[in-house]
Amino acid sequence: MHPYNYYAPENINDALGLLEKFGSKARCLAGGTDILVQTRGGRFELDAIIDVKNIPELTKVEWTKDHLLVGSAVPCYVLYEDEKVTSQFPGIIDAASLIGGIQIQSRASLGGNLCNASPSADGICPLIVHNTICVIAGPKGSREISVDQFCVSPGKNVLDEGEFLVSLKIPLPNSGFGAAYERFIPRNEMDIAVAAVGSSVVVDGGKITNSKIALAAVGPTPIYAEKASEFLLGKDVSEDNLDQASQIAQDSCSPITDMRGDVEFRKHLIGVLTRRTLDLALERAGGN
Amino acid sequence: MANSKKVKKIQITTTINGQEMELLIPPYISLLETLREIVGITGTKEGCNDGNCGACTVTIDRRIVDSCLVLGAEIDGKNVETIEGMATPEGLHPLQQAFLEEAALQCGICTPGFLVASKNLLDKEPNPSEGRIRHWLAGNLCRCTGYDKIVKAVQKASENS
Ligand SMILES: Cc1cc2nc3c(=O)[nH]c(=O)nc-3n(C[C@H](O)[C@H](O)[C@H](O)COP(=O)(O)OP(=O)(O)OC[C@H]3O[C@@H](n4cnc5c(N)ncnc54)[C@H](O)[C@@H]3O)c2cc1C
Ligand code: FES
Ligand code: FES
């Protein structure tokens, strides 16, 4: 591992100062389960690592009137050991409880998962289908963007130099809302998704009034499947409609062939997982 | 590159196996390296050095982590427990005893990690199901035993405690 200095700022302004000072030679450290592996592997040459876990906004889980605010560095276990979060956001917990093993979950955060911007990241689809807003701090003040705009290409996110992610602002579920996330891996635990789908629905009187479907490991970033999602708007909850949406999701993705799976297999998986996650989302919405 | 940079050692205060200590460490070394090379306790093993094998498992504030994926600098003010803290002068921990009786090890490189992880589970949940044990230990790899004997040993220790 190459030498670098370690800083643990205690507030947002100090963190911004350090990011300004070191520019591209600095990186944030949340749980370290991506960054320490990558730094050791020589992916970057750093002068400074900035541990963000002493900044209160980044490590707290807070309920506001309309949102659940999850600090970007909150480790997965904090979410799945919180009964209120688990009962209100089972679709987020689906992902938080399957990232790595228990050791990894002690450290890995959804914010780190998102910033790392891997095409197969498990945390991102659930955030997309929950209409999550990313709260970003930067030298020119803070800004907010929708999570589906956050990842730009494998390993690259929308943050400008000097900016960092503060928290994830997840709207509280309205009545009739349900969400779910599922991935396919060849083993039971500790593997990278071959394909994965997150789905959410809002059901009112037997009709789907809103839906979001997001796909991972079948494109350069996890993506919002717009066509499949919009197909369901205003439709009755029926086998046929759910199957059609799954088929549209399958047809609209453009995966690659690699050692984990080929194009045809991945597309097939997307169809199956879309249907399964829609079923579970509907069940959780109480619409089934 | 590396040499032109000014990297200062940092001082941390931490508690390791109940003993408070002050350490002066390079800021970029892992907790695993801190334990083995600075503190000089080598029971915690390095398998993969990238978070996959769990051989380096220790607890920080009672949660298991892979010490290869933590910086030594991060344990300032924290409480760390390693395999060296498990047996007492009176004898082995029931889990250690059960691992011996059930022959839950061959080469032994994975054993400290499995023991620390299993102890953490039994401390929280004294009577886990077999499925729960297997799920909890999914982050620990063993190339020798085929896992069954390890799971049996954990079950035995949970019955005996
Ligand atoms: C053994 C193992 C198993 C894994 N299994 C899975 C899995 O099943 N599914 C999965 O999706 N991932 C998996 N991962 C990858 C990793 O654990 C996750 O991506 C995790 O969520 C990363 O979070 P972190 O807090 O550890 O991030 P870190 O490593 O601390 O950071 C990740 C990246 O985000 C940047 N960053 C962190 N915080 C901020 C911030 N506030 N602002 C701006 N940038 C920031 C860092 O600089 C870095 O580039 C696994 C990793 C390992 C080692
Ligand atoms: S050495 Fe740390 S997980 Fe393998
Ligand atoms: S006993 Fe050899 S790796 Fe587990």
PDB file of N, CA and C and ligand atoms in Angstrom, chain A residues 26-38 44 52 58 72-76 95 98-101 104 107-118 120-123 150 157 159 163-166 181 183 190-193, chain B residues 50-53 66 69, ligand 1:
ATOM      1  N   ALA A  26      -7.157  13.183  -3.160  1.00  0.00           N
ATOM      2  CA  ALA A  26      -7.846  12.783  -1.928  1.00  0.00           C
ATOM      3  C   ALA A  26      -9.058  11.943  -2.265  1.00  0.00           C
ATOM      4  N   ARG A  27      -9.409  11.031  -1.374  1.00  0.00           N
ATOM      5  CA  ARG A  27     -10.644  10.249  -1.510  1.00  0.00           C
ATOM      6  C   ARG A  27     -11.309  10.129  -0.152  1.00  0.00           C
ATOM      7  N   CYS A  28     -12.629  10.042  -0.182  1.00  0.00           N
ATOM      8  CA  CYS A  28     -13.352   9.808   1.061  1.00  0.00           C
ATOM      9  C   CYS A  28     -13.262   8.341   1.452  1.00  0.00           C
ATOM     10  N   LEU A  29     -13.287   8.103   2.756  1.00  0.00           N
ATOM     11  CA  LEU A  29     -13.326   6.751   3.304  1.00  0.00           C
ATOM     12  C   LEU A  29     -14.598   6.627   4.140  1.00  0.00           C
ATOM     13  N   ALA A  30     -15.509   5.754   3.702  1.00  0.00           N
ATOM     14  CA  ALA A  30     -16.681   5.456   4.538  1.00  0.00           C
ATOM     15  C   ALA A  30     -16.382   4.124   5.207  1.00  0.00           C
ATOM     16  N   GLY A  31     -16.934   3.014   4.693  1.00  0.00           N
ATOM     17  CA  GLY A  31     -16.637   1.704   5.284  1.00  0.00           C
ATOM     18  C   GLY A  31     -15.335   1.101   4.787  1.00  0.00           C
ATOM     19  N   GLY A  32     -14.799   1.672   3.720  1.00  0.00           N
ATOM     20  CA  GLY A  32     -13.503   1.225   3.221  1.00  0.00           C
ATOM     21  C   GLY A  32     -13.512  -0.089   2.452  1.00  0.00           C
ATOM     22  N   THR A  33     -14.684  -0.696   2.260  1.00  0.00           N
ATOM     23  CA  THR A  33     -14.711  -2.034   1.660  1.00  0.00           C
ATOM     24  C   THR A  33     -14.500  -1.998   0.142  1.00  0.00           C
ATOM     25  N   ASP A  34     -14.611  -0.845  -0.467  1.00  0.00           N
ATOM     26  CA  ASP A  34     -14.181  -0.675  -1.855  1.00  0.00           C
ATOM     27  C   ASP A  34     -12.863   0.087  -1.899  1.00  0.00           C
ATOM     28  N   ILE A  35     -12.811   1.214  -1.201  1.00  0.00           N
ATOM     29  CA  ILE A  35     -11.678   2.130  -1.396  1.00  0.00           C
ATOM     30  C   ILE A  35     -10.352   1.504  -0.934  1.00  0.00           C
ATOM     31  N   LEU A  36     -10.373   0.760   0.160  1.00  0.00           N
ATOM     32  CA  LEU A  36      -9.098   0.211   0.640  1.00  0.00           C
ATOM     33  C   LEU A  36      -8.601  -0.896  -0.281  1.00  0.00           C
ATOM     34  N   VAL A  37      -9.537  -1.673  -0.838  1.00  0.00           N
ATOM     35  CA  VAL A  37      -9.145  -2.708  -1.802  1.00  0.00           C
ATOM     36  C   VAL A  37      -8.548  -2.041  -3.050  1.00  0.00           C
ATOM     37  N   GLN A  38      -9.226  -0.988  -3.520  1.00  0.00           N
ATOM     38  CA  GLN A  38      -8.788  -0.330  -4.752  1.00  0.00           C
ATOM     39  C   GLN A  38      -7.452   0.401  -4.567  1.00  0.00           C
ATOM     40  N   PHE A  44      -5.573   4.119  -7.491  1.00  0.00           N
ATOM     41  CA  PHE A  44      -5.255   5.554  -7.408  1.00  0.00           C
ATOM     42  C   PHE A  44      -3.954   5.741  -6.646  1.00  0.00           C
ATOM     43  N   VAL A  52     -14.814   9.980   6.667  1.00  0.00           N
ATOM     44  CA  VAL A  52     -15.976  10.866   6.872  1.00  0.00           C
ATOM     45  C   VAL A  52     -16.862  10.418   8.031  1.00  0.00           C
ATOM     46  N   LEU A  58     -23.263  12.490   8.308  1.00  0.00           N
ATOM     47  CA  LEU A  58     -22.991  11.333   7.463  1.00  0.00           C
ATOM     48  C   LEU A  58     -23.205   9.998   8.172  1.00  0.00           C
ATOM     49  N   SER A  72     -24.620   9.209   4.491  1.00  0.00           N
ATOM     50  CA  SER A  72     -24.013   8.412   3.419  1.00  0.00           C
ATOM     51  C   SER A  72     -23.076   7.339   3.960  1.00  0.00           C
ATOM     52  N   ALA A  73     -22.540   7.496   5.173  1.00  0.00           N
ATOM     53  CA  ALA A  73     -21.581   6.517   5.690  1.00  0.00           C
ATOM     54  C   ALA A  73     -22.203   5.525   6.680  1.00  0.00           C
ATOM     55  N   VAL A  74     -23.527   5.541   6.810  1.00  0.00           N
ATOM     56  CA  VAL A  74     -24.185   4.618   7.750  1.00  0.00           C
ATOM     57  C   VAL A  74     -23.997   3.170   7.274  1.00  0.00           C
ATOM     58  N   PRO A  75     -23.416   2.306   8.111  1.00  0.00           N
ATOM     59  CA  PRO A  75     -23.205   0.930   7.649  1.00  0.00           C
ATOM     60  C   PRO A  75     -24.519   0.145   7.533  1.00  0.00           C
ATOM     61  N   CYS A  76     -24.498  -0.860   6.666  1.00  0.00           N
ATOM     62  CA  CYS A  76     -25.707  -1.648   6.378  1.00  0.00           C
ATOM     63  C   CYS A  76     -26.386  -2.183   7.632  1.00  0.00           C
ATOM     64  N   ALA A  95     -31.415  -5.144   0.006  1.00  0.00           N
ATOM     65  CA  ALA A  95     -30.041  -4.927  -0.458  1.00  0.00           C
ATOM     66  C   ALA A  95     -29.064  -4.829   0.707  1.00  0.00           C
ATOM     67  N   LEU A  98     -27.796  -8.097   1.996  1.00  0.00           N
ATOM     68  CA  LEU A  98     -27.082  -9.080   1.159  1.00  0.00           C
ATOM     69  C   LEU A  98     -25.759  -8.571   0.611  1.00  0.00           C
ATOM     70  N   ILE A  99     -25.356  -7.355   0.966  1.00  0.00           N
ATOM     71  CA  ILE A  99     -24.040  -6.865   0.533  1.00  0.00           C
ATOM     72  C   ILE A  99     -22.962  -7.575   1.355  1.00  0.00           C
ATOM     73  N   GLY A 100     -22.106  -8.343   0.693  1.00  0.00           N
ATOM     74  CA  GLY A 100     -21.018  -9.049   1.384  1.00  0.00           C
ATOM     75  C   GLY A 100     -21.518  -9.993   2.455  1.00  0.00           C
ATOM     76  N   GLY A 101     -20.658 -10.289   3.428  1.00  0.00           N
ATOM     77  CA  GLY A 101     -21.048 -11.082   4.591  1.00  0.00           C
ATOM     78  C   GLY A 101     -21.188 -10.167   5.793  1.00  0.00           C
ATOM     79  N   ILE A 104     -18.466  -7.522   6.266  1.00  0.00           N
ATOM     80  CA  ILE A 104     -18.580  -6.401   5.320  1.00  0.00           C
ATOM     81  C   ILE A 104     -19.739  -5.488   5.748  1.00  0.00           C
ATOM     82  N   ARG A 107     -19.421  -2.547   8.045  1.00  0.00           N
ATOM     83  CA  ARG A 107     -18.698  -1.372   7.564  1.00  0.00           C
ATOM     84  C   ARG A 107     -19.321  -0.741   6.320  1.00  0.00           C
ATOM     85  N   ALA A 108     -19.750  -1.587   5.382  1.00  0.00           N
ATOM     86  CA  ALA A 108     -20.182  -1.084   4.073  1.00  0.00           C
ATOM     87  C   ALA A 108     -21.408  -0.183   4.198  1.00  0.00           C
ATOM     88  N   SER A 109     -21.383   0.943   3.479  1.00  0.00           N
ATOM     89  CA  SER A 109     -22.499   1.890   3.522  1.00  0.00           C
ATOM     90  C   SER A 109     -23.180   1.956   2.158  1.00  0.00           C
ATOM     91  N   LEU A 110     -24.437   2.410   2.163  1.00  0.00           N
ATOM     92  CA  LEU A 110     -25.140   2.620   0.893  1.00  0.00           C
ATOM     93  C   LEU A 110     -24.519   3.788   0.134  1.00  0.00           C
ATOM     94  N   GLY A 111     -24.075   4.806   0.877  1.00  0.00           N
ATOM     95  CA  GLY A 111     -23.426   5.945   0.225  1.00  0.00           C
ATOM     96  C   GLY A 111     -22.152   5.522  -0.493  1.00  0.00           C
ATOM     97  N   GLY A 112     -21.351   4.678   0.148  1.00  0.00           N
ATOM     98  CA  GLY A 112     -20.123   4.170  -0.482  1.00  0.00           C
ATOM     99  C   GLY A 112     -20.458   3.308  -1.689  1.00  0.00           C
ATOM    100  N   ASN A 113     -21.507   2.495  -1.554  1.00  0.00           N
ATOM    101  CA  ASN A 113     -21.953   1.644  -2.652  1.00  0.00           C
ATOM    102  C   ASN A 113     -22.339   2.495  -3.861  1.00  0.00           C
ATOM    103  N   LEU A 114     -23.046   3.573  -3.584  1.00  0.00           N
ATOM    104  CA  LEU A 114     -23.499   4.475  -4.647  1.00  0.00           C
ATOM    105  C   LEU A 114     -22.314   5.230  -5.265  1.00  0.00           C
ATOM    106  N   CYS A 115     -21.457   5.828  -4.420  1.00  0.00           N
ATOM    107  CA  CYS A 115     -20.328   6.610  -4.939  1.00  0.00           C
ATOM    108  C   CYS A 115     -19.377   5.740  -5.750  1.00  0.00           C
ATOM    109  N   ASN A 116     -19.254   4.469  -5.362  1.00  0.00           N
ATOM    110  CA  ASN A 116     -18.362   3.570  -6.079  1.00  0.00           C
ATOM    111  C   ASN A 116     -18.880   3.267  -7.494  1.00  0.00           C
ATOM    112  N   ALA A 117     -20.187   3.450  -7.680  1.00  0.00           N
ATOM    113  CA  ALA A 117     -20.813   3.388  -9.008  1.00  0.00           C
ATOM    114  C   ALA A 117     -20.486   2.138  -9.817  1.00  0.00           C
ATOM    115  N   SER A 118     -20.528   0.991  -9.163  1.00  0.00           N
ATOM    116  CA  SER A 118     -20.315  -0.252  -9.906  1.00  0.00           C
ATOM    117  C   SER A 118     -21.595  -0.621 -10.650  1.00  0.00           C
ATOM    118  N   SER A 120     -22.843  -3.396 -11.024  1.00  0.00           N
ATOM    119  CA  SER A 120     -23.537  -4.474 -10.314  1.00  0.00           C
ATOM    120  C   SER A 120     -23.815  -4.142  -8.851  1.00  0.00           C
ATOM    121  N   ALA A 121     -23.627  -2.887  -8.451  1.00  0.00           N
ATOM    122  CA  ALA A 121     -23.847  -2.504  -7.048  1.00  0.00           C
ATOM    123  C   ALA A 121     -25.268  -2.869  -6.620  1.00  0.00           C
ATOM    124  N   ASP A 122     -25.381  -3.481  -5.454  1.00  0.00           N
ATOM    125  CA  ASP A 122     -26.699  -3.918  -4.992  1.00  0.00           C
ATOM    126  C   ASP A 122     -27.528  -2.803  -4.361  1.00  0.00           C
ATOM    127  N   GLY A 123     -26.866  -1.736  -3.886  1.00  0.00           N
ATOM    128  CA  GLY A 123     -27.615  -0.714  -3.160  1.00  0.00           C
ATOM    129  C   GLY A 123     -28.355   0.276  -4.048  1.00  0.00           C
ATOM    130  N   PHE A 150     -27.104   9.908 -10.630  1.00  0.00           N
ATOM    131  CA  PHE A 150     -25.848   9.990  -9.870  1.00  0.00           C
ATOM    132  C   PHE A 150     -24.675   9.254 -10.526  1.00  0.00           C
ATOM    133  N   ASN A 157     -19.005   8.855 -10.889  1.00  0.00           N
ATOM    134  CA  ASN A 157     -20.270   9.461 -10.479  1.00  0.00           C
ATOM    135  C   ASN A 157     -20.274  10.942 -10.829  1.00  0.00           C
ATOM    136  N   LEU A 159     -20.280  13.564  -9.013  1.00  0.00           N
ATOM    137  CA  LEU A 159     -19.654  14.534  -8.105  1.00  0.00           C
ATOM    138  C   LEU A 159     -18.505  15.273  -8.789  1.00  0.00           C
ATOM    139  N   GLU A 163     -16.529  18.032  -4.157  1.00  0.00           N
ATOM    140  CA  GLU A 163     -17.844  17.701  -3.610  1.00  0.00           C
ATOM    141  C   GLU A 163     -17.831  16.345  -2.919  1.00  0.00           C
ATOM    142  N   PHE A 164     -18.750  16.140  -2.000  1.00  0.00           N
ATOM    143  CA  PHE A 164     -18.961  14.795  -1.459  1.00  0.00           C
ATOM    144  C   PHE A 164     -20.430  14.579  -1.101  1.00  0.00           C
ATOM    145  N   LEU A 165     -20.774  13.315  -0.947  1.00  0.00           N
ATOM    146  CA  LEU A 165     -22.159  12.938  -0.672  1.00  0.00           C
ATOM    147  C   LEU A 165     -22.421  13.018   0.830  1.00  0.00           C
ATOM    148  N   VAL A 166     -23.460  13.720   1.223  1.00  0.00           N
ATOM    149  CA  VAL A 166     -23.769  13.870   2.643  1.00  0.00           C
ATOM    150  C   VAL A 166     -24.782  12.817   3.083  1.00  0.00           C
ATOM    151  N   TYR A 181     -36.123  -5.896  -3.904  1.00  0.00           N
ATOM    152  CA  TYR A 181     -34.899  -6.024  -4.691  1.00  0.00           C
ATOM    153  C   TYR A 181     -34.440  -7.473  -4.656  1.00  0.00           C
ATOM    154  N   ARG A 183     -31.350 -10.220  -6.550  1.00  0.00           N
ATOM    155  CA  ARG A 183     -30.268 -10.419  -7.520  1.00  0.00           C
ATOM    156  C   ARG A 183     -30.116 -11.896  -7.796  1.00  0.00           C
ATOM    157  N   MET A 190     -22.071 -13.852  -0.717  1.00  0.00           N
ATOM    158  CA  MET A 190     -20.731 -13.375  -1.057  1.00  0.00           C
ATOM    159  C   MET A 190     -20.409 -13.524  -2.539  1.00  0.00           C
ATOM    160  N   ASP A 191     -21.190 -12.891  -3.393  1.00  0.00           N
ATOM    161  CA  ASP A 191     -20.865 -12.933  -4.816  1.00  0.00           C
ATOM    162  C   ASP A 191     -21.368 -11.653  -5.477  1.00  0.00           C
ATOM    163  N   ILE A 192     -20.983 -11.466  -6.731  1.00  0.00           N
ATOM    164  CA  ILE A 192     -21.383 -10.254  -7.445  1.00  0.00           C
ATOM    165  C   ILE A 192     -22.550 -10.597  -8.363  1.00  0.00           C
ATOM    166  N   ALA A 193     -23.547  -9.718  -8.402  1.00  0.00           N
ATOM    167  CA  ALA A 193     -24.765  -9.996  -9.167  1.00  0.00           C
ATOM    168  C   ALA A 193     -24.459 -10.248 -10.644  1.00  0.00           C
TER     169      ALA A 193
ATOM    170  N   ASP B  50      -8.102  -8.767   0.977  1.00  0.00           N
ATOM    171  CA  ASP B  50      -9.086  -7.919   0.294  1.00  0.00           C
ATOM    172  C   ASP B  50     -10.546  -8.167   0.715  1.00  0.00           C
ATOM    173  N   GLY B  51     -10.738  -8.685   1.895  1.00  0.00           N
ATOM    174  CA  GLY B  51     -12.107  -8.731   2.419  1.00  0.00           C
ATOM    175  C   GLY B  51     -12.907  -9.977   2.096  1.00  0.00           C
ATOM    176  N   ASN B  52     -12.297 -10.925   1.391  1.00  0.00           N
ATOM    177  CA  ASN B  52     -13.081 -12.086   0.957  1.00  0.00           C
ATOM    178  C   ASN B  52     -13.014 -13.292   1.882  1.00  0.00           C
ATOM    179  N   CYS B  53     -11.920 -13.449   2.645  1.00  0.00           N
ATOM    180  CA  CYS B  53     -11.728 -14.747   3.303  1.00  0.00           C
ATOM    181  C   CYS B  53     -12.058 -14.753   4.793  1.00  0.00           C
ATOM    182  N   ASP B  66     -13.442  -7.302   8.877  1.00  0.00           N
ATOM    183  CA  ASP B  66     -12.205  -7.817   8.295  1.00  0.00           C
ATOM    184  C   ASP B  66     -11.124  -6.776   8.590  1.00  0.00           C
ATOM    185  N   LEU B  69      -9.483  -4.648   5.959  1.00  0.00           N
ATOM    186  CA  LEU B  69     -10.237  -3.549   5.319  1.00  0.00           C
ATOM    187  C   LEU B  69     -10.581  -2.433   6.302  1.00  0.00           C
TER     188      LEU B  69
HETATM  189  C1  LIG C   1     -15.826  -9.287   0.280  1.00  0.00           C
HETATM  190  C2  LIG C   1     -16.647  -8.200  -0.343  1.00  0.00           C
HETATM  191  C3  LIG C   1     -17.961  -8.465  -0.705  1.00  0.00           C
HETATM  192  C4  LIG C   1     -18.739  -7.473  -1.292  1.00  0.00           C
HETATM  193  N1  LIG C   1     -20.035  -7.784  -1.632  1.00  0.00           N
HETATM  194  C5  LIG C   1     -20.790  -6.850  -2.244  1.00  0.00           C
HETATM  195  C6  LIG C   1     -22.123  -7.152  -2.627  1.00  0.00           C
HETATM  196  O1  LIG C   1     -22.624  -8.253  -2.402  1.00  0.00           O
HETATM  197  N2  LIG C   1     -22.850  -6.192  -3.253  1.00  0.00           N
HETATM  198  C7  LIG C   1     -22.330  -4.955  -3.502  1.00  0.00           C
HETATM  199  O2  LIG C   1     -23.028  -4.130  -4.063  1.00  0.00           O
HETATM  200  N3  LIG C   1     -21.077  -4.634  -3.125  1.00  0.00           N
HETATM  201  C8  LIG C   1     -20.293  -5.549  -2.517  1.00  0.00           C
HETATM  202  N4  LIG C   1     -19.015  -5.234  -2.147  1.00  0.00           N
HETATM  203  C9  LIG C   1     -18.485  -3.905  -2.434  1.00  0.00           C
HETATM  204  C10 LIG C   1     -18.611  -2.910  -1.262  1.00  0.00           C
HETATM  205  O3  LIG C   1     -18.664  -3.583  -0.026  1.00  0.00           O
HETATM  206  C11 LIG C   1     -19.862  -2.045  -1.384  1.00  0.00           C
HETATM  207  O4  LIG C   1     -19.834  -1.323  -2.587  1.00  0.00           O
HETATM  208  C12 LIG C   1     -20.022  -1.071  -0.203  1.00  0.00           C
HETATM  209  O5  LIG C   1     -21.349  -0.642  -0.122  1.00  0.00           O
HETATM  210  C13 LIG C   1     -19.112   0.129  -0.266  1.00  0.00           C
HETATM  211  O6  LIG C   1     -19.363   0.956   0.843  1.00  0.00           O
HETATM  212  P1  LIG C   1     -18.191   1.496   1.782  1.00  0.00           P
HETATM  213  O7  LIG C   1     -18.861   2.309   2.834  1.00  0.00           O
HETATM  214  O8  LIG C   1     -17.314   0.417   2.235  1.00  0.00           O
HETATM  215  O9  LIG C   1     -17.433   2.435   0.746  1.00  0.00           O
HETATM  216  P2  LIG C   1     -15.928   2.951   0.681  1.00  0.00           P
HETATM  217  O10 LIG C   1     -15.038   1.867   0.237  1.00  0.00           O
HETATM  218  O11 LIG C   1     -15.549   3.661   1.911  1.00  0.00           O
HETATM  219  O12 LIG C   1     -16.111   4.006  -0.494  1.00  0.00           O
HETATM  220  C14 LIG C   1     -16.480   3.602  -1.799  1.00  0.00           C
HETATM  221  C15 LIG C   1     -16.216   4.734  -2.791  1.00  0.00           C
HETATM  222  O13 LIG C   1     -17.067   5.831  -2.518  1.00  0.00           O
HETATM  223  C16 LIG C   1     -16.304   6.982  -2.173  1.00  0.00           C
HETATM  224  N5  LIG C   1     -17.019   7.622  -1.088  1.00  0.00           N
HETATM  225  C17 LIG C   1     -17.365   7.058   0.108  1.00  0.00           C
HETATM  226  N6  LIG C   1     -18.089   7.929   0.832  1.00  0.00           N
HETATM  227  C18 LIG C   1     -18.214   9.057   0.084  1.00  0.00           C
HETATM  228  C19 LIG C   1     -18.860  10.309   0.280  1.00  0.00           C
HETATM  229  N7  LIG C   1     -19.545  10.582   1.396  1.00  0.00           N
HETATM  230  N8  LIG C   1     -18.781  11.240  -0.712  1.00  0.00           N
HETATM  231  C20 LIG C   1     -18.107  10.965  -1.858  1.00  0.00           C
HETATM  232  N9  LIG C   1     -17.464   9.803  -2.099  1.00  0.00           N
HETATM  233  C21 LIG C   1     -17.531   8.850  -1.131  1.00  0.00           C
HETATM  234  C22 LIG C   1     -14.940   6.479  -1.788  1.00  0.00           C
HETATM  235  O14 LIG C   1     -13.936   7.435  -1.982  1.00  0.00           O
HETATM  236  C23 LIG C   1     -14.811   5.298  -2.710  1.00  0.00           C
HETATM  237  O15 LIG C   1     -14.425   5.710  -4.003  1.00  0.00           O
HETATM  238  C24 LIG C   1     -18.213  -6.198  -1.523  1.00  0.00           C
HETATM  239  C25 LIG C   1     -16.896  -5.913  -1.126  1.00  0.00           C
HETATM  240  C26 LIG C   1     -16.114  -6.887  -0.546  1.00  0.00           C
HETATM  241  C27 LIG C   1     -14.701  -6.579  -0.130  1.00  0.00           C
END
